[in-house]
Coordinates of C-alpha atoms in Angstrom, one line a residue:
X17 CA -9.7 -17.6 4.6
X18 CA -11.1 -16.1 1.9
X19 CA -14.6 -17.3 -0.2
X20 CA -14.1 -19.2 -3.7
X21 CA -14.0 -15.7 -5.3
X22 CA -11.3 -14.4 -7.8
X23 CA -8.1 -12.8 -6.2
X24 CA -5.4 -10.7 -7.2
X25 CA -2.2 -10.2 -5.8
X26 CA -0.7 -6.9 -5.5
X27 CA 3.0 -6.0 -4.8
X28 CA 4.7 -2.7 -3.4
X29 CA 7.8 -2.2 -3.4
X30 CA 9.7 0.3 -1.8
X31 CA 12.7 2.4 -3.1
X32 CA 16.1 1.0 -1.8
X33 CA 16.8 3.7 0.6
X34 CA 13.5 3.4 2.5
X35 CA 14.1 -0.7 3.5
X36 CA 16.1 -0.2 6.2
X37 CA 13.5 2.8 8.1
X38 CA 10.6 0.2 7.5
X39 CA 12.4 -2.6 8.7
X40 CA 13.8 -0.9 12.0
X41 CA 10.6 0.8 12.9
X42 CA 7.2 -1.0 12.5
X43 CA 4.8 1.8 13.0
X44 CA 6.5 3.1 9.6
X45 CA 5.8 -0.3 8.1
X46 CA 2.6 -0.2 9.3
X47 CA 1.3 3.2 8.2
X48 CA 3.1 2.3 4.6
X49 CA 1.0 -0.4 4.5
X50 CA -1.9 1.2 5.6
X51 CA -1.6 3.7 2.9
X52 CA -1.2 0.9 0.1
X53 CA -4.1 -1.0 0.9
X54 CA -6.3 2.2 1.2
X55 CA -5.4 3.1 -2.6
X56 CA -6.2 0.0 -3.9
X57 CA -9.2 -0.5 -2.0
X58 CA -10.1 3.3 -3.2
X59 CA -9.5 2.0 -6.7
X60 CA -11.8 -0.9 -6.6
X61 CA -14.3 1.0 -5.3
X62 CA -14.1 3.9 -8.0
X63 CA -14.2 1.1 -10.2
X64 CA -17.3 -0.6 -8.9
X65 CA -20.9 0.1 -10.2
X66 CA -22.7 2.5 -7.8
X67 CA -25.8 0.2 -8.0
X68 CA -23.4 -2.3 -5.5
X69 CA -24.8 0.6 -2.8
X70 CA -21.8 0.6 0.3
X71 CA -18.6 -1.2 -1.2
X72 CA -16.2 -2.7 0.7
X73 CA -12.9 -4.7 0.0
X74 CA -11.2 -7.8 1.1
X75 CA -7.5 -8.6 1.3
X76 CA -4.7 -10.1 3.2
X77 CA -0.9 -9.3 3.4
X78 CA 2.1 -10.6 4.1
X79 CA 5.3 -8.7 4.7
X80 CA 8.5 -9.9 3.0
X81 CA 11.6 -8.7 4.1
X82 CA 14.3 -10.5 2.3
X83 CA 14.8 -10.7 -1.3
X84 CA 16.0 -13.9 -3.1
X85 CA 19.3 -13.6 -2.2
X86 CA 18.2 -12.9 1.6
X87 CA 19.4 -9.1 1.2
X88 CA 16.8 -6.6 3.0
X89 CA 14.1 -6.1 0.8
X90 CA 11.0 -5.1 2.5
X91 CA 8.1 -5.1 0.3
X92 CA 4.3 -6.1 0.8
X93 CA 2.5 -9.4 -1.1
X94 CA -1.1 -8.5 -0.7
X95 CA -4.1 -10.4 -2.5
X96 CA -7.3 -8.8 -2.4
X97 CA -10.8 -10.0 -3.6
X98 CA -10.9 -8.8 -6.9
X99 CA -14.0 -7.0 -6.6
X100 CA -16.1 -5.6 -4.1
X101 CA -19.1 -6.7 -1.6
X102 CA -21.8 -4.3 -2.1
X103 CA -24.8 -3.5 0.1
X104 CA -27.6 -1.6 -1.7
X105 CA -29.9 -0.2 0.5
X106 CA -32.5 -2.6 -0.6
X107 CA -30.3 -5.3 0.0
X108 CA -30.2 -8.0 2.8
X109 CA -27.2 -9.4 2.5
X110 CA -23.6 -8.5 0.6
X111 CA -23.6 -9.6 -3.1
X112 CA -20.0 -9.7 -4.6
X113 CA -19.1 -7.5 -7.5
X114 CA -16.4 -8.7 -9.1
X115 CA -14.0 -6.2 -11.0
X116 CA -12.5 -6.0 -14.4
X117 CA -8.8 -6.3 -14.3
X118 CA -7.0 -2.7 -13.6
X119 CA -6.0 -0.8 -16.7
X120 CA -2.5 0.7 -16.9
X121 CA -3.6 4.1 -15.9
X122 CA -5.3 2.7 -12.8
X123 CA -2.0 1.0 -11.6
X124 CA -0.1 4.3 -12.4
X125 CA -2.6 6.2 -10.1
X126 CA -2.1 3.7 -7.4
X127 CA 1.0 3.8 -7.5
X128 CA 2.0 7.6 -7.7
X129 CA -1.1 8.5 -5.0
X130 CA 0.8 5.6 -2.9
X131 CA 4.1 7.6 -3.2
X132 CA 2.6 10.9 -2.7
X133 CA 1.0 10.2 0.5
X134 CA 4.0 7.9 2.0
X135 CA 6.3 10.5 1.3
X136 CA 4.2 13.3 2.6
X137 CA 3.8 11.6 6.0
X138 CA 7.2 10.7 6.0
X139 CA 8.3 14.3 5.8
X140 CA 5.5 15.7 8.1
X141 CA 7.6 13.3 10.7
X142 CA 10.9 14.4 9.6
X143 CA 11.9 10.8 8.8
X144 CA 13.4 11.5 5.2
X145 CA 15.6 13.9 4.4
X146 CA 14.0 17.0 2.5
X147 CA 17.3 18.7 1.8
X148 CA 18.7 18.7 -2.2
X149 CA 20.4 15.8 -3.1
X150 CA 23.8 18.1 -3.7
X151 CA 23.4 19.4 -0.1
X152 CA 23.1 15.8 1.7
X153 CA 25.8 14.1 4.0
X154 CA 26.8 10.2 3.6
X155 CA 27.9 10.5 7.0
X156 CA 25.7 9.4 10.0
X157 CA 25.1 11.5 12.9
X158 CA 25.9 10.5 16.2
X159 CA 22.2 10.5 17.3
X160 CA 20.9 8.4 14.4
X161 CA 18.8 5.5 16.1
X162 CA 19.2 3.4 13.1
X163 CA 23.2 3.2 13.4

């Protein structure tokens, strides 16, 4: 339950090619969500006044696994408190510091960082094909766990 404060919904959709992977492997879905929430929080903290001291966000996420036509469409609806709680060294209780609406540059930066970090994480674990598109096959290997 959120306090009576402003909130903002952030939605992360993933490319079609990754939807089955997120649907089939909960640890991958969890990691993508973790990266997304971290990057949005990072943007809120960066935008908050330094006088807020130590700054923290609050959020709740609903993972939606389908589209309006009930097709597979894994994506995240995350509601963030639209600002940060800050605790300056001389404060006894945290105070809420509302945020300004995110600029297009902020949205672009968050999207790019999420995409970069998720792709890097997937590549390190061998979960995405790093071969050039021209060299990829559309045939699945016999040992592919997603078949």
